[in-house]
Tab-separated table of C-alpha atoms in Angstrom:
chain	number	residue	atom	x	y	z
A	1	MET	CA	1.885	-20.571	31.590
A	2	PRO	CA	0.314	-19.022	34.730
A	3	ARG	CA	-3.366	-19.711	35.174
A	4	ASP	CA	-5.678	-16.885	34.190
A	5	SER	CA	-9.177	-16.852	35.635
A	6	GLU	CA	-10.551	-15.334	32.407
A	7	TYR	CA	-9.687	-18.438	30.386
A	8	ASP	CA	-11.369	-21.815	30.176
A	9	HIS	CA	-8.510	-24.118	31.141
A	10	THR	CA	-10.245	-27.209	29.771
A	11	VAL	CA	-9.751	-25.940	26.207
A	12	PRO	CA	-6.845	-27.804	24.541
A	13	ARG	CA	-4.073	-26.135	22.610
A	14	ARG	CA	-4.543	-26.130	18.877
A	15	SER	CA	-1.092	-27.700	18.627
A	16	ASP	CA	-2.183	-30.624	20.836
A	17	GLY	CA	-3.626	-32.223	17.736
A	18	THR	CA	-0.429	-31.903	15.712
A	19	ARG	CA	0.321	-35.086	13.807
A	20	GLN	CA	3.651	-36.618	14.827
A	21	THR	CA	4.146	-38.523	11.561
A	22	LEU	CA	4.100	-37.546	7.895
A	23	ARG	CA	0.620	-36.793	6.647
A	24	PRO	CA	-0.620	-39.243	3.967
A	25	VAL	CA	-0.530	-37.313	0.699
A	26	GLN	CA	-3.407	-37.212	-1.750
A	27	PRO	CA	-2.822	-37.970	-5.443
A	28	TRP	CA	-2.109	-35.136	-7.878
A	29	PRO	CA	-1.269	-35.454	-11.607
A	30	ALA	CA	2.492	-35.255	-12.123
A	31	GLU	CA	2.164	-32.961	-15.154
A	32	LYS	CA	-0.401	-30.616	-13.601
A	33	PRO	CA	0.700	-27.375	-11.890
A	34	PHE	CA	-0.660	-26.636	-8.420
A	35	LYS	CA	-1.846	-23.029	-8.409
A	36	ILE	CA	-1.879	-21.044	-5.162
A	37	LEU	CA	-3.239	-17.535	-4.603
A	38	SER	CA	-1.851	-15.705	-1.567
A	39	ILE	CA	-3.210	-12.325	-0.392
A	40	ASP	CA	-1.480	-10.239	2.297
A	41	GLY	CA	-3.033	-8.290	5.143
A	42	GLY	CA	-3.320	-4.515	4.866
A	43	GLY	CA	-6.644	-3.203	6.142
A	44	ILE	CA	-8.679	-1.040	3.783
A	45	LEU	CA	-5.809	-1.306	1.278
A	46	GLY	CA	-7.097	-4.782	0.507
A	47	ILE	CA	-8.798	-2.869	-2.269
A	48	LEU	CA	-5.503	-3.073	-4.218
A	49	PRO	CA	-5.190	-6.875	-4.612
A	50	CYS	CA	-8.965	-7.078	-4.970
A	51	MET	CA	-8.954	-4.704	-7.939
A	52	VAL	CA	-5.959	-6.465	-9.499
A	53	LEU	CA	-7.959	-9.703	-9.443
A	54	ALA	CA	-11.068	-7.890	-10.702
A	55	GLU	CA	-9.074	-6.535	-13.645
A	56	VAL	CA	-7.867	-10.056	-14.502
A	57	GLU	CA	-11.487	-11.252	-14.387
A	58	LYS	CA	-12.511	-8.436	-16.716
A	59	ARG	CA	-9.656	-8.759	-19.223
A	60	PHE	CA	-9.101	-12.497	-19.414
A	61	LEU	CA	-12.022	-14.352	-17.833
A	62	GLY	CA	-15.051	-12.555	-19.235
A	63	GLY	CA	-16.113	-11.529	-15.725
A	64	GLU	CA	-15.975	-15.100	-14.433
A	65	PRO	CA	-14.986	-15.407	-10.718
A	66	ILE	CA	-11.253	-15.940	-10.504
A	67	GLY	CA	-11.208	-18.147	-7.390
A	68	GLN	CA	-12.104	-21.320	-9.271
A	69	HIS	CA	-8.910	-20.980	-11.309
A	70	PHE	CA	-6.742	-21.713	-8.251
A	71	ASP	CA	-6.218	-24.984	-6.403
A	72	MET	CA	-5.656	-23.258	-3.054
A	73	ILE	CA	-6.234	-19.778	-1.670
A	74	VAL	CA	-4.568	-18.374	1.445
A	75	GLY	CA	-5.189	-14.948	2.915
A	76	THR	CA	-4.405	-12.973	6.055
A	77	SER	CA	-6.575	-10.288	7.665
A	78	THR	CA	-8.144	-8.253	4.845
A	79	GLY	CA	-6.605	-10.772	2.439
A	80	GLY	CA	-8.327	-13.517	4.423
A	81	ILE	CA	-11.699	-11.841	3.907
A	82	ILE	CA	-11.052	-11.667	0.160
A	83	ALA	CA	-9.998	-15.349	0.197
A	84	LEU	CA	-13.203	-16.294	2.008
A	85	GLY	CA	-15.252	-14.474	-0.611
A	86	LEU	CA	-13.421	-16.103	-3.518
A	87	GLY	CA	-13.929	-19.501	-1.900
A	88	GLN	CA	-17.676	-18.847	-1.886
A	89	GLY	CA	-17.654	-18.305	-5.638
A	90	LYS	CA	-17.847	-14.520	-5.465
A	91	SER	CA	-16.011	-12.508	-8.082
A	92	ALA	CA	-13.307	-10.076	-7.030
A	93	GLN	CA	-15.473	-7.329	-8.524
A	94	GLU	CA	-18.272	-8.253	-6.120
A	95	ILE	CA	-15.912	-8.366	-3.163
A	96	SER	CA	-14.494	-4.930	-4.027
A	97	LYS	CA	-17.842	-3.396	-3.052
A	98	LEU	CA	-16.995	-4.208	0.548
A	99	TYR	CA	-14.170	-1.645	0.253
A	100	PHE	CA	-15.668	0.936	-2.100
A	101	GLU	CA	-19.193	1.002	-0.699
A	102	ARG	CA	-18.943	-0.373	2.848
A	103	GLY	CA	-15.460	0.647	3.995
A	104	ARG	CA	-16.817	3.872	5.482
A	105	PHE	CA	-19.060	1.833	7.782
A	106	ILE	CA	-16.155	-0.279	9.024
A	107	PHE	CA	-13.815	2.695	9.504
A	108	PRO	CA	-16.211	5.628	10.009
A	109	GLY	CA	-15.245	9.229	10.639
A	110	ASN	CA	-13.669	12.345	9.160
A	111	ARG	CA	-10.236	13.913	9.594
A	112	LEU	CA	-11.011	15.196	13.066
A	113	THR	CA	-12.406	11.922	14.366
A	114	ARG	CA	-9.504	9.995	12.817
A	115	TRP	CA	-7.102	12.291	14.631
A	116	LEU	CA	-8.989	11.709	17.895
A	117	ARG	CA	-9.048	7.958	17.254
A	118	GLY	CA	-5.297	8.093	16.663
A	119	LEU	CA	-4.801	9.617	20.088
A	120	ALA	CA	-7.237	7.171	21.679
A	121	GLY	CA	-5.397	4.301	20.006
A	122	TRP	CA	-2.629	4.658	22.575
A	123	ALA	CA	-5.044	3.400	25.239
A	124	PHE	CA	-7.612	1.202	23.466
A	125	THR	CA	-8.724	-0.028	20.043
A	126	PRO	CA	-10.225	2.890	18.098
A	127	TYR	CA	-12.820	1.014	16.003
A	128	LYS	CA	-15.756	-1.224	16.884
A	129	ARG	CA	-15.395	-4.847	15.839
A	130	ALA	CA	-19.192	-4.970	15.530
A	131	ASN	CA	-18.952	-2.727	12.445
A	132	LEU	CA	-16.786	-5.274	10.678
A	133	GLU	CA	-18.960	-8.137	11.876
A	134	ASN	CA	-22.101	-6.492	10.487
A	135	GLU	CA	-20.521	-6.096	7.055
A	136	LEU	CA	-19.269	-9.697	7.029
A	137	ARG	CA	-22.781	-10.874	7.876
A	138	ARG	CA	-24.099	-8.908	4.920
A	139	GLU	CA	-21.646	-10.747	2.699
A	140	PHE	CA	-21.701	-14.283	4.084
A	141	GLY	CA	-24.748	-14.683	6.320
A	142	ASP	CA	-24.458	-17.864	8.413
A	143	GLY	CA	-22.450	-19.754	5.790
A	144	LEU	CA	-19.901	-22.327	6.948
A	145	PHE	CA	-16.185	-22.204	6.208
A	146	GLY	CA	-16.234	-25.800	4.947
A	147	SER	CA	-18.560	-24.847	2.086
A	148	SER	CA	-15.669	-23.222	0.210
A	149	SER	CA	-15.311	-24.446	-3.356
A	150	VAL	CA	-11.513	-24.058	-3.156
A	151	ALA	CA	-9.019	-25.389	-0.601
A	152	THR	CA	-8.472	-22.442	1.753
A	153	CYS	CA	-6.119	-21.618	4.641
A	154	ILE	CA	-6.684	-18.563	6.831
A	155	PRO	CA	-4.109	-17.700	9.554
A	156	SER	CA	-5.009	-16.174	12.900
A	157	PHE	CA	-3.236	-15.961	16.251
A	158	ASP	CA	-4.452	-17.601	19.453
A	159	GLY	CA	-3.728	-15.370	22.442
A	160	ARG	CA	-4.917	-18.012	24.889
A	161	TYR	CA	-1.792	-20.114	24.394
A	162	GLY	CA	0.280	-17.710	22.278
A	163	GLU	CA	0.271	-19.942	19.198
A	164	PRO	CA	-0.327	-19.623	15.464
A	165	TYR	CA	-3.784	-20.809	14.457
A	166	VAL	CA	-4.616	-21.686	10.841
A	167	PHE	CA	-8.216	-22.299	9.803
A	168	LYS	CA	-8.311	-24.959	7.078
A	169	THR	CA	-11.084	-26.230	4.855
A	170	PRO	CA	-11.501	-30.054	4.773
A	171	HIS	CA	-9.261	-30.479	1.719
A	172	HIS	CA	-7.438	-33.272	3.547
A	173	PRO	CA	-9.068	-36.070	5.586
A	174	ASP	CA	-7.112	-34.911	8.663
A	175	TYR	CA	-8.794	-31.487	8.573
A	176	LYS	CA	-12.090	-32.033	10.330
A	177	LYS	CA	-12.843	-29.279	12.828
A	178	ASP	CA	-12.660	-25.940	11.050
A	179	GLN	CA	-15.248	-26.783	8.386
A	180	TYR	CA	-18.024	-26.124	10.906
A	181	GLU	CA	-16.813	-22.629	11.755
A	182	ARG	CA	-18.963	-19.811	10.412
A	183	ILE	CA	-17.286	-17.797	7.661
A	184	VAL	CA	-18.010	-14.609	9.618
A	185	ASP	CA	-16.155	-15.955	12.674
A	186	VAL	CA	-13.128	-16.952	10.594
A	187	GLY	CA	-13.073	-13.513	8.974
A	188	LEU	CA	-13.243	-11.755	12.337
A	189	SER	CA	-10.508	-13.991	13.751
A	190	THR	CA	-8.017	-13.271	10.988
A	191	ALA	CA	-8.790	-9.531	10.800
A	192	ALA	CA	-8.736	-8.558	14.494
A	193	ALA	CA	-5.773	-6.188	14.129
A	194	PRO	CA	-4.811	-5.256	17.728
A	195	THR	CA	-4.340	-1.560	16.914
A	196	PHE	CA	-7.803	-1.345	15.298
A	197	PHE	CA	-10.168	-3.978	16.740
A	198	ALA	CA	-10.540	-5.822	20.010
A	199	ALA	CA	-9.512	-9.493	20.050
A	200	VAL	CA	-12.175	-12.138	19.376
A	201	LYS	CA	-13.067	-14.413	22.280
A	202	ARG	CA	-14.680	-17.628	21.028
A	203	ASN	CA	-14.762	-21.291	22.005
A	204	GLY	CA	-12.258	-20.713	24.796
A	205	TYR	CA	-9.680	-19.116	22.497
A	206	VAL	CA	-8.751	-15.461	22.010
A	207	PHE	CA	-8.094	-14.663	18.365
A	208	ALA	CA	-6.025	-11.756	17.039
A	209	ASP	CA	-5.018	-10.753	13.529
A	210	GLY	CA	-3.120	-13.388	11.543
A	211	GLY	CA	-0.709	-10.640	10.493
A	212	ILE	CA	0.905	-10.939	13.922
A	213	TRP	CA	2.868	-13.866	12.527
A	214	ALA	CA	1.936	-14.323	8.853
A	215	ASN	CA	1.012	-11.042	7.181
A	216	ASN	CA	2.263	-12.606	3.957
A	217	PRO	CA	0.746	-16.115	4.084
A	218	ALA	CA	2.387	-17.446	0.917
A	219	MET	CA	4.492	-20.055	2.718
A	220	ILE	CA	1.425	-21.331	4.600
A	221	GLY	CA	-0.013	-22.241	1.216
A	222	VAL	CA	3.214	-23.771	-0.069
A	223	VAL	CA	3.760	-25.891	3.053
A	224	ASP	CA	0.140	-27.047	3.162
A	225	ALA	CA	0.179	-27.983	-0.524
A	226	LEU	CA	3.380	-30.019	-0.175
A	227	THR	CA	1.999	-31.657	2.971
A	228	CYS	CA	-1.429	-32.592	1.610
A	229	TYR	CA	-0.757	-33.523	-2.014
A	230	ASP	CA	1.677	-35.690	-3.925
A	231	ILE	CA	3.378	-32.825	-5.716
A	232	ASP	CA	6.927	-31.677	-6.263
A	233	ARG	CA	7.823	-28.111	-5.348
A	234	THR	CA	8.522	-27.393	-9.040
A	235	GLN	CA	4.827	-27.950	-9.780
A	236	ILE	CA	3.768	-25.062	-7.548
A	237	ARG	CA	2.698	-21.830	-9.203
A	238	LEU	CA	2.267	-19.051	-6.645
A	239	LEU	CA	0.630	-15.665	-7.156
A	240	SER	CA	1.304	-13.524	-4.075
A	241	LEU	CA	-0.490	-10.163	-3.891
A	242	GLY	CA	0.319	-7.439	-1.383
A	243	CYS	CA	-1.562	-4.298	-0.349
A	244	GLY	CA	0.813	-1.684	-1.716
A	245	GLN	CA	4.456	-0.895	-1.128
A	246	GLU	CA	5.704	0.562	2.108
A	247	SER	CA	9.430	0.986	2.507
A	248	TYR	CA	11.073	1.733	5.836
A	249	ARG	CA	14.537	3.192	6.037
A	250	MET	CA	16.687	3.237	9.130
A	251	ARG	CA	18.175	6.573	10.106
A	252	TRP	CA	21.159	7.216	12.358
A	253	TRP	CA	18.981	7.439	15.465
A	254	HIS	CA	17.583	3.956	14.849
A	255	ARG	CA	21.083	2.554	14.841
A	256	ILE	CA	21.504	4.007	18.329
A	257	GLY	CA	18.277	2.236	19.312
A	258	GLY	CA	16.089	2.422	22.403
A	259	LYS	CA	12.429	1.735	23.099
A	260	PHE	CA	11.318	5.307	22.629
A	261	ILE	CA	12.881	5.590	19.173
A	262	TRP	CA	11.456	2.313	17.895
A	263	ALA	CA	8.075	2.229	19.618
A	264	VAL	CA	7.159	5.910	19.669
A	265	GLY	CA	9.337	7.638	17.096
A	266	ARG	CA	7.873	5.718	14.174
A	267	ARG	CA	4.435	7.168	14.789
A	268	ASN	CA	5.834	10.624	14.038
A	269	MET	CA	7.291	9.771	10.653
A	270	PHE	CA	5.983	11.126	7.360
A	271	THR	CA	3.930	8.933	5.022
A	272	LEU	CA	4.372	9.639	1.323
A	273	TYR	CA	1.502	8.477	-0.895
A	274	TRP	CA	3.088	7.911	-4.275
A	275	GLU	CA	2.680	6.471	-7.769
A	276	TYR	CA	5.232	5.528	-10.422
A	277	LEU	CA	6.673	8.481	-12.383
A	278	ALA	CA	4.432	10.960	-10.557
A	279	GLY	CA	5.012	14.274	-8.793
A	280	SER	CA	5.857	12.333	-5.653
A	281	ILE	CA	9.397	12.049	-7.079
A	282	VAL	CA	10.107	15.600	-5.898
A	283	VAL	CA	8.641	15.028	-2.447
A	284	GLN	CA	10.677	11.865	-1.836
A	285	ALA	CA	13.856	13.581	-3.013
A	286	VAL	CA	13.177	16.446	-0.584
A	287	LEU	CA	12.449	14.005	2.261
A	288	GLU	CA	15.779	12.320	1.551
A	289	GLU	CA	17.615	15.628	1.340
A	290	ILE	CA	16.341	16.907	4.696
A	291	GLY	CA	17.031	13.517	6.350
A	292	ALA	CA	13.409	13.011	7.434
A	293	GLU	CA	12.043	9.683	8.594
A	294	TYR	CA	9.309	8.515	6.229
A	295	ARG	CA	7.551	5.529	4.811
A	296	LEU	CA	6.211	4.953	1.314
A	297	HIS	CA	2.597	4.079	0.658
A	298	TYR	CA	1.896	3.060	-2.948
A	299	VAL	CA	-1.403	4.235	-4.475
A	300	ASP	CA	-2.264	2.321	-7.652
A	301	MET	CA	-4.009	4.945	-9.772
A	302	GLY	CA	-4.443	2.395	-12.553
A	303	SER	CA	-6.826	0.524	-10.260
A	304	ASP	CA	-8.521	3.768	-9.141
A	305	ALA	CA	-7.099	3.466	-5.611
A	306	HIS	CA	-6.860	7.271	-5.546
A	307	ARG	CA	-10.655	7.403	-5.893
A	308	ALA	CA	-11.296	5.026	-2.990
A	309	ALA	CA	-13.198	6.558	-0.084
A	310	ASP	CA	-10.338	5.902	2.325
A	311	PHE	CA	-7.834	7.837	0.210
A	312	LEU	CA	-10.277	10.656	-0.534
A	313	ARG	CA	-10.660	11.162	3.200
A	314	LEU	CA	-6.899	11.778	3.293
A	315	ASN	CA	-6.753	13.922	0.157
A	316	PRO	CA	-10.160	15.098	-1.149
A	317	THR	CA	-8.665	16.000	-4.551
A	318	GLY	CA	-7.694	12.365	-5.135
A	319	ARG	CA	-4.331	13.459	-6.517
A	320	ILE	CA	-0.793	12.202	-5.991
A	321	PRO	CA	1.375	13.074	-4.145
A	322	ALA	CA	0.000	13.417	-0.652
A	323	LEU	CA	1.991	13.538	2.559
A	324	GLY	CA	0.821	12.324	5.937
A	325	TYR	CA	2.440	14.074	8.882
A	326	ALA	CA	1.859	14.904	12.567
A	327	ASN	CA	-1.263	13.686	14.363
A	328	GLY	CA	-2.829	12.025	11.347
A	329	ARG	CA	-2.940	15.128	9.152
A	330	THR	CA	-2.426	14.960	5.390
A	331	ILE	CA	-1.478	17.615	2.845
A	332	GLY	CA	-1.600	17.439	-0.951
A	333	GLU	CA	-0.089	19.378	-3.887
A	334	THR	CA	3.651	19.205	-4.469
A	335	ALA	CA	4.334	22.930	-4.025
A	336	ALA	CA	2.446	23.003	-0.721
A	337	ILE	CA	4.235	19.877	0.534
A	338	VAL	CA	7.675	21.216	-0.397
A	339	THR	CA	6.953	24.537	1.294
A	340	LEU	CA	5.715	22.809	4.459
A	341	LEU	CA	8.776	20.545	4.628
A	342	SER	CA	11.138	23.486	4.154
A	343	GLU	CA	9.431	25.318	7.023
A	344	MET	CA	9.522	22.244	9.264
A	345	HIS	CA	13.220	21.732	8.499
A	346	PRO	CA	14.691	25.220	7.913
A	347	GLU	CA	18.174	23.954	8.746
A	348	SER	CA	18.171	21.767	5.625
A	349	GLY	CA	18.385	24.690	3.223
A	350	ILE	CA	16.026	22.905	0.817
A	351	ALA	CA	14.363	26.325	0.412
A	352	PRO	CA	15.633	29.801	1.251
A	353	ALA	CA	14.540	31.012	4.696
A	354	PRO	CA	11.735	33.615	4.857
A	355	SER	CA	14.334	36.283	5.639
A	356	ASP	CA	16.530	35.277	2.677
A	357	ASP	CA	16.500	37.588	-0.354
A	358	ASN	CA	16.057	34.525	-2.581
A	359	ARG	CA	12.825	33.437	-0.841
A	360	GLY	CA	10.502	35.289	-3.212
A	361	GLU	CA	12.343	33.984	-6.258
A	362	PHE	CA	12.105	30.427	-4.926
A	363	LEU	CA	8.348	30.626	-4.322
A	364	PHE	CA	7.782	32.219	-7.727
A	365	TRP	CA	9.592	29.538	-9.695
A	366	LEU	CA	8.159	26.717	-7.557
A	367	ASN	CA	4.677	27.821	-8.544
A	368	VAL	CA	5.675	28.325	-12.181
A	369	MET	CA	6.956	24.749	-12.302
A	370	THR	CA	3.712	23.532	-10.737
A	371	THR	CA	1.196	25.541	-12.765
A	372	SER	CA	3.021	25.777	-16.105
A	373	GLY	CA	5.494	22.902	-16.201
A	374	TYR	CA	3.537	20.151	-14.457
A	375	MET	CA	0.208	21.000	-16.070
A	376	THR	CA	1.784	21.095	-19.532
A	377	ALA	CA	3.302	17.677	-18.847
A	378	ALA	CA	-0.180	16.465	-17.896
A	379	ARG	CA	-1.588	17.675	-21.240
A	380	LEU	CA	1.313	16.041	-23.050
A	381	GLY	CA	0.979	12.690	-21.291
A	382	HIS	CA	-2.822	12.555	-21.155
A	383	PRO	CA	-4.342	14.716	-23.908
A	384	GLU	CA	-7.497	12.586	-23.773
A	385	ARG	CA	-8.360	14.290	-20.478
A	386	TYR	CA	-8.645	17.634	-22.250
A	387	ALA	CA	-10.510	16.731	-25.441
A	388	ASN	CA	-13.087	14.275	-26.755
A	389	SER	CA	-12.611	13.684	-30.478
A	390	SER	CA	-9.528	11.923	-31.801
A	391	LYS	CA	-8.590	15.002	-33.844
A	392	ALA	CA	-8.875	17.302	-30.844
A	393	ILE	CA	-6.856	14.917	-28.689
A	394	GLU	CA	-4.099	14.902	-31.297
A	395	GLU	CA	-4.121	18.705	-31.445
A	396	VAL	CA	-3.946	19.017	-27.637
A	397	GLY	CA	-0.941	16.671	-27.547
A	398	ALA	CA	0.845	18.515	-30.357
A	399	LYS	CA	0.266	21.921	-28.731
A	400	ALA	CA	1.448	20.568	-25.357
A	401	ALA	CA	4.715	19.373	-26.936
A	402	VAL	CA	5.372	22.874	-28.292
A	403	ASP	CA	4.450	24.469	-24.960
A	404	TYR	CA	6.700	22.040	-23.083
A	405	ASP	CA	9.730	23.046	-25.132
A	406	ALA	CA	8.861	26.713	-24.609
A	407	PHE	CA	8.645	26.095	-20.861
A	408	PHE	CA	12.150	24.638	-20.804
A	409	ASP	CA	13.408	27.638	-22.776
A	410	VAL	CA	12.167	29.787	-19.909
A	411	MET	CA	13.858	27.463	-17.396
A	412	GLU	CA	17.150	27.727	-19.276
A	413	GLU	CA	17.068	31.507	-18.997
A	414	ALA	CA	15.972	31.411	-15.340
A	415	ILE	CA	18.764	29.162	-14.045
A	416	ALA	CA	20.977	31.524	-12.083
A	417	GLY	CA	23.411	29.166	-10.373
A	418	ASP	CA	26.177	26.890	-11.546
A	419	PRO	CA	24.876	24.265	-11.694
A	420	TYR	CA	21.835	24.929	-9.454
A	421	PHE	CA	18.688	26.906	-10.184
A	422	ILE	CA	19.393	29.465	-7.459
A	423	ALA	CA	22.952	30.700	-7.025
A	424	SER	CA	22.925	29.999	-3.266
A	425	GLY	CA	22.890	26.216	-3.773
A	426	VAL	CA	20.674	23.153	-4.157
A	427	THR	CA	16.952	23.606	-3.423
A	428	ALA	CA	13.725	21.770	-4.191
A	429	LEU	CA	13.607	23.665	-7.503
A	430	ASP	CA	16.488	21.559	-8.780
A	431	PHE	CA	14.638	18.330	-8.001
A	432	TYR	CA	11.429	19.687	-9.513
A	433	VAL	CA	12.819	20.844	-12.861
A	434	THR	CA	14.838	17.616	-13.188
A	435	MET	CA	11.668	15.586	-12.616
A	436	LEU	CA	9.878	17.557	-15.324
A	437	THR	CA	12.569	16.587	-17.829
A	438	GLU	CA	11.802	12.911	-17.138
A	439	TRP	CA	8.588	13.295	-19.140
A	440	HIS	CA	10.124	14.909	-22.223
A	441	ALA	CA	9.935	12.662	-25.290
A	442	ASN	CA	13.437	13.489	-26.558
A	443	LYS	CA	15.963	14.278	-23.838
A	444	GLN	CA	18.873	14.471	-26.271
A	445	SER	CA	17.144	17.254	-28.168
A	446	LEU	CA	16.008	18.870	-24.919
A	447	PHE	CA	19.506	19.149	-23.450
A	448	SER	CA	21.534	19.787	-26.605
A	449	SER	CA	20.281	23.374	-26.918
A	450	ARG	CA	19.959	24.070	-23.187
A	451	PRO	CA	23.423	23.652	-21.592
A	452	LYS	CA	22.549	25.133	-18.181
A	453	LEU	CA	19.535	22.831	-17.829
A	454	SER	CA	21.665	19.883	-18.940
A	455	SER	CA	24.346	20.629	-16.334
A	456	LEU	CA	21.760	21.071	-13.564
A	457	CYS	CA	19.975	17.796	-14.362
A	458	GLN	CA	23.231	15.858	-14.629
A	459	THR	CA	24.242	17.066	-11.166
A	460	VAL	CA	20.843	16.276	-9.662
A	461	ASN	CA	20.691	12.824	-11.257
A	462	GLU	CA	23.976	11.987	-9.531
A	463	SER	CA	22.752	13.099	-6.099
A	464	ARG	CA	21.920	10.499	-3.467
A	465	SER	CA	18.511	12.034	-2.724
A	466	TYR	CA	17.259	12.063	-6.304
A	467	LYS	CA	18.648	8.605	-6.999
A	468	ALA	CA	16.669	7.234	-4.018
A	469	ALA	CA	13.509	8.836	-5.372
A	470	MET	CA	14.030	7.444	-8.866
A	471	ASP	CA	14.825	3.979	-7.507
A	472	THR	CA	11.317	4.047	-6.054
A	473	HIS	CA	9.494	5.731	-8.914
A	474	ALA	CA	11.016	4.097	-11.998
A	475	LEU	CA	8.575	1.678	-13.630
A	476	PRO	CA	9.269	-1.942	-12.525
A	477	HIS	CA	10.266	-3.105	-16.014
A	478	THR	CA	12.678	-0.222	-16.695
């Protein structure tokens, strides 16, 4: 490596201390499982695994901190910060406050400033590392990494020598150095995401986010456990938590390749914020139909992720779906999203053009499906949101069921094509009305007396675009 005047060349490589023989293993009961918790990187979305753990504490542990129930914890970036907190005996519920209450201090700003930061991010890191450091000091003070009550491994990346760097508690006699590191310094070293924060210069090394090489640190835990303890791989029990689901699909232009397509083009893709069996089904089907490049960002409404400050800055209503598009902008409401996409991609035919005679009819029925169909489905699925007493809740649900059938009677009469809603061909209306049937309690009864609706939904269910959307949105166990 060429000499760089900015570096201290007396600092050894981390790998210089690599043991060249098998590490002596420590005893472990043959019948006892070895339990590992692994938490991925993901920025502010660390709120998702944190709330999953908090829910386990609430339901099964009586509020007791969950960290002590694992034999080893590994975490990268935001997951590393959670791991550090668990190792200090904090509950996941306590740690979640860092996201709910303090996240706005780490990633400050509104829509305009985020857009400006996005532009600035092409030239330099858009956020101050000092903000993160201040919040970590609030949490951990001057505590030392070696004080962890659980064996812990935290990956980072050393830019001085271009090597992986794993901070390890002294859970093996060979691990001697890292225990004297401050918890704050370890947290900064694993969470210095290059597109958000400047790298951390310390002790002659330059640390960057551990996600550069180990965003999912599960195998770090498995390898370290097998190396340090006398256990068989069948004894390992691993709980690996991510920060949501983001799928990336290659389009035809990616197969052609080129730096511009892969390095620049991805920044211009859509981001669909979705939840299982939600209105985002329609939006994904439309994105597929128009051939748009997009990624999926899962929002766990069961863990109140839609009420987190970071998501509310994207969509103040806190509702799903939401769609991120050009220059960091976000739009909510299914009808608005569908209309925007049809205007951005008029060649797709997913909606009649403004000059088309069918345009008014399309907009009318799109809004009917949104205001009448979707809202009736909401009353049917969640009557408790519209009443307080058990009797009133039951009455709301019963009335919604009647109204839902009446809505589909109207749809049956309105279908003008064969088999599509509008005679001119497939549009977003077909995806929308098919999605609404997904929430009917008795599809056999629904379709038996509505042949046009049955034919339309059968055709849509066989389409590639709707199948892709349902593959995403179907509940994991179905």
